[in-house]
Amino acid sequence: MTADRYFVTAADGTTELREVPLPGLLLEVVQAIDEDKDYTEAPYREYTRDVANATVATSKVVPVEGSDENLHKVVLDIDIPAKLVPSSTPGHSHLYIDKAMPWGDYVDLLEVLTDVGLIERGYFDASVARGHTAARLPWVKKGEPKHRGELEDFPL
């Protein structure tokens, strides 16, 4: 099965949709994925286009026939709480990662994200100028009138 999504029917008759998180990712079957073994070696890993048998999605993009490009999409195993919230702009999101860090380290991270095209240069420049990044709260939509009540002094 080479589709990016398929349905599985469980023994109790319920149906579950299984979908690859991003289209075009190269999948793998990893043997002993839940065991305490070094499964980084080739005998334990095999690329597949069969989503029904795959156990992991890799960052590698399925190569285009005749191309030797080695393209990747961002696939990370983040071991701290994180949340991806859809923006009011379709296809855009706001990423929140629960990891405090010094401002200088954060600027370094933002610079790399800008250099590889994950955030826009204007967002980077504005964030550095104001001394923080910012994203609309999920209930605040672009174009809706804003009600500004009394602003209280907020100690920083």
mmCIF file of C-alpha atoms in Angstrom:
data_model
loop_
_atom_site.group_PDB
_atom_site.id
_atom_site.type_symbol
_atom_site.label_atom_id
_atom_site.label_comp_id
_atom_site.label_asym_id
_atom_site.label_seq_id
_atom_site.Cartn_x
_atom_site.Cartn_y
_atom_site.Cartn_z
ATOM 1 C CA MET A 1 0.000 0.000 0.000
ATOM 2 C CA THR A 2 1.697 3.246 -1.092
ATOM 3 C CA ALA A 3 -0.949 5.844 -0.191
ATOM 4 C CA ASP A 4 -0.244 8.364 2.580
ATOM 5 C CA ARG A 5 -3.431 7.262 4.369
ATOM 6 C CA TYR A 6 -5.455 4.110 4.867
ATOM 7 C CA PHE A 7 -8.142 2.655 7.102
ATOM 8 C CA VAL A 8 -7.621 -0.206 9.558
ATOM 9 C CA THR A 9 -10.496 -2.260 10.888
ATOM 10 C CA ALA A 10 -9.915 -3.606 14.401
ATOM 11 C CA ALA A 11 -11.209 -6.962 15.668
ATOM 12 C CA ASP A 12 -14.092 -5.151 17.407
ATOM 13 C CA GLY A 13 -15.229 -3.707 14.063
ATOM 14 C CA THR A 14 -14.122 -0.122 14.717
ATOM 15 C CA THR A 15 -12.323 1.666 11.899
ATOM 16 C CA GLU A 16 -9.257 3.855 12.375
ATOM 17 C CA LEU A 17 -7.740 6.235 9.823
ATOM 18 C CA ARG A 18 -3.951 6.084 9.758
ATOM 19 C CA GLU A 19 -2.293 8.960 7.968
ATOM 20 C CA VAL A 20 1.357 9.829 7.399
ATOM 21 C CA PRO A 21 1.884 13.198 9.184
ATOM 22 C CA LEU A 22 3.300 14.942 6.087
ATOM 23 C CA PRO A 23 2.936 13.887 2.443
ATOM 24 C CA GLY A 24 6.008 12.671 0.602
ATOM 25 C CA LEU A 25 7.992 11.388 3.585
ATOM 26 C CA LEU A 26 10.097 8.277 3.122
ATOM 27 C CA LEU A 27 8.943 5.621 5.572
ATOM 28 C CA GLU A 28 10.890 2.865 7.300
ATOM 29 C CA VAL A 29 10.281 -0.439 8.966
ATOM 30 C CA VAL A 30 12.458 -0.512 12.086
ATOM 31 C CA GLN A 31 12.920 -3.917 13.717
ATOM 32 C CA ALA A 32 12.874 -4.058 17.521
ATOM 33 C CA ILE A 33 11.847 -0.383 17.725
ATOM 34 C CA ASP A 34 10.625 -0.749 21.315
ATOM 35 C CA GLU A 35 13.511 -2.863 22.562
ATOM 36 C CA ASP A 36 16.755 -1.736 24.130
ATOM 37 C CA LYS A 37 18.857 -2.385 21.029
ATOM 38 C CA ASP A 38 20.930 -0.213 18.763
ATOM 39 C CA TYR A 39 18.595 -0.248 15.775
ATOM 40 C CA THR A 40 20.560 2.397 13.872
ATOM 41 C CA GLU A 41 22.343 -0.261 11.801
ATOM 42 C CA ALA A 42 21.114 -1.317 8.354
ATOM 43 C CA PRO A 43 19.994 -4.842 9.342
ATOM 44 C CA TYR A 44 17.416 -3.256 11.646
ATOM 45 C CA ARG A 45 16.127 -0.588 9.214
ATOM 46 C CA GLU A 46 14.503 -0.850 5.806
ATOM 47 C CA TYR A 47 12.920 1.888 3.679
ATOM 48 C CA THR A 48 9.379 1.202 2.510
ATOM 49 C CA ARG A 49 6.541 2.890 0.629
ATOM 50 C CA ASP A 50 4.083 0.532 2.392
ATOM 51 C CA VAL A 51 2.383 2.701 5.002
ATOM 52 C CA ALA A 52 0.577 -0.323 6.457
ATOM 53 C CA ASN A 53 3.872 -1.923 7.513
ATOM 54 C CA ALA A 54 5.969 1.180 8.247
ATOM 55 C CA THR A 55 6.921 1.889 11.849
ATOM 56 C CA VAL A 56 8.542 5.328 11.450
ATOM 57 C CA ALA A 57 8.367 8.366 9.197
ATOM 58 C CA THR A 58 11.800 9.719 8.300
ATOM 59 C CA SER A 59 12.713 13.306 7.448
ATOM 60 C CA LYS A 60 13.781 12.172 3.969
ATOM 61 C CA VAL A 61 11.546 13.231 1.083
ATOM 62 C CA VAL A 62 10.692 10.456 -1.375
ATOM 63 C CA PRO A 63 13.092 11.141 -4.239
ATOM 64 C CA VAL A 64 11.729 12.228 -7.599
ATOM 65 C CA GLU A 65 12.489 9.724 -10.361
ATOM 66 C CA GLY A 66 15.876 10.557 -11.910
ATOM 67 C CA SER A 67 16.810 13.144 -9.250
ATOM 68 C CA ASP A 68 19.768 12.873 -6.919
ATOM 69 C CA GLU A 69 18.537 15.610 -4.554
ATOM 70 C CA ASN A 70 18.740 14.698 -0.868
ATOM 71 C CA LEU A 71 15.764 16.690 0.461
ATOM 72 C CA HIS A 72 14.368 16.567 4.008
ATOM 73 C CA LYS A 73 11.318 17.895 5.862
ATOM 74 C CA VAL A 74 11.481 18.736 9.565
ATOM 75 C CA VAL A 75 10.657 15.637 11.622
ATOM 76 C CA LEU A 76 11.786 15.886 15.238
ATOM 77 C CA ASP A 77 11.398 13.738 18.334
ATOM 78 C CA ILE A 78 11.011 16.495 20.928
ATOM 79 C CA ASP A 79 11.349 15.221 24.488
ATOM 80 C CA ILE A 80 9.715 18.205 26.162
ATOM 81 C CA PRO A 81 6.137 19.491 26.000
ATOM 82 C CA ALA A 82 5.311 21.266 22.746
ATOM 83 C CA LYS A 83 2.118 22.467 21.105
ATOM 84 C CA LEU A 84 1.336 23.368 17.492
ATOM 85 C CA VAL A 85 -1.650 25.710 17.254
ATOM 86 C CA PRO A 86 -3.263 26.516 13.889
ATOM 87 C CA SER A 87 -3.097 30.201 12.963
ATOM 88 C CA SER A 88 -6.101 32.089 11.627
ATOM 89 C CA THR A 89 -4.208 32.074 8.301
ATOM 90 C CA PRO A 90 -4.923 28.723 6.604
ATOM 91 C CA GLY A 91 -1.845 26.504 6.433
ATOM 92 C CA HIS A 92 0.045 28.532 9.059
ATOM 93 C CA SER A 93 0.693 27.572 12.686
ATOM 94 C CA HIS A 94 2.183 28.818 15.922
ATOM 95 C CA LEU A 95 4.661 26.509 17.684
ATOM 96 C CA TYR A 96 5.081 26.658 21.452
ATOM 97 C CA ILE A 97 7.917 24.651 23.052
ATOM 98 C CA ASP A 98 8.102 24.529 26.850
ATOM 99 C CA LYS A 99 11.852 25.147 27.167
ATOM 100 C CA ALA A 100 13.235 28.297 28.794
ATOM 101 C CA MET A 101 16.591 29.517 27.454
ATOM 102 C CA PRO A 102 18.735 32.663 27.593
ATOM 103 C CA TRP A 103 17.840 35.369 25.065
ATOM 104 C CA GLY A 104 21.167 34.982 23.223
ATOM 105 C CA ASP A 105 20.577 31.251 22.656
ATOM 106 C CA TYR A 106 17.021 31.968 21.527
ATOM 107 C CA VAL A 107 18.235 34.554 19.007
ATOM 108 C CA ASP A 108 20.730 31.963 17.692
ATOM 109 C CA LEU A 109 17.871 29.467 17.244
ATOM 110 C CA LEU A 110 15.709 32.084 15.504
ATOM 111 C CA GLU A 111 18.597 32.979 13.175
ATOM 112 C CA VAL A 112 18.986 29.359 12.067
ATOM 113 C CA LEU A 113 15.206 29.002 11.583
ATOM 114 C CA THR A 114 15.303 32.168 9.464
ATOM 115 C CA ASP A 115 18.316 31.026 7.437
ATOM 116 C CA VAL A 116 16.618 27.736 6.479
ATOM 117 C CA GLY A 117 13.312 29.459 5.672
ATOM 118 C CA LEU A 118 11.151 28.203 8.548
ATOM 119 C CA ILE A 119 10.405 31.727 9.773
ATOM 120 C CA GLU A 120 10.380 34.960 7.787
ATOM 121 C CA ARG A 121 13.227 37.479 8.046
ATOM 122 C CA GLY A 122 10.747 40.254 8.936
ATOM 123 C CA TYR A 123 9.437 38.213 11.886
ATOM 124 C CA PHE A 124 13.010 37.614 13.047
ATOM 125 C CA ASP A 125 13.968 41.292 12.743
ATOM 126 C CA ALA A 126 10.833 42.513 14.550
ATOM 127 C CA SER A 127 11.290 39.943 17.325
ATOM 128 C CA VAL A 128 14.911 40.911 17.941
ATOM 129 C CA ALA A 129 13.975 44.623 17.931
ATOM 130 C CA ARG A 130 11.250 44.159 20.567
ATOM 131 C CA GLY A 131 13.201 41.592 22.608
ATOM 132 C CA HIS A 132 10.793 38.645 22.246
ATOM 133 C CA THR A 133 8.799 36.614 19.752
ATOM 134 C CA ALA A 134 5.016 36.815 19.775
ATOM 135 C CA ALA A 135 2.026 35.032 18.232
ATOM 136 C CA ARG A 136 -1.689 35.785 18.352
ATOM 137 C CA LEU A 137 -3.579 33.848 20.977
ATOM 138 C CA PRO A 138 -5.784 31.118 19.461
ATOM 139 C CA TRP A 139 -9.012 33.056 20.065
ATOM 140 C CA VAL A 140 -7.688 36.277 18.463
ATOM 141 C CA LYS A 141 -8.392 36.255 14.726
ATOM 142 C CA LYS A 142 -6.964 38.526 12.043
ATOM 143 C CA GLY A 143 -9.390 41.193 10.922
ATOM 144 C CA GLU A 144 -11.722 40.982 13.917
ATOM 145 C CA PRO A 145 -12.252 44.141 15.969
ATOM 146 C CA LYS A 146 -10.153 44.179 19.115
ATOM 147 C CA HIS A 147 -11.649 45.197 22.441
ATOM 148 C CA ARG A 148 -9.029 46.802 24.596
ATOM 149 C CA GLY A 149 -10.100 47.113 28.174
ATOM 150 C CA GLU A 150 -8.122 48.879 30.816
ATOM 151 C CA LEU A 151 -4.467 47.994 30.520
ATOM 152 C CA GLU A 152 -2.893 47.459 33.886
ATOM 153 C CA ASP A 153 0.759 47.942 34.637
ATOM 154 C CA PHE A 154 2.448 44.571 34.294
ATOM 155 C CA PRO A 155 5.690 44.290 36.241
ATOM 156 C CA LEU A 156 8.531 42.825 34.258
#
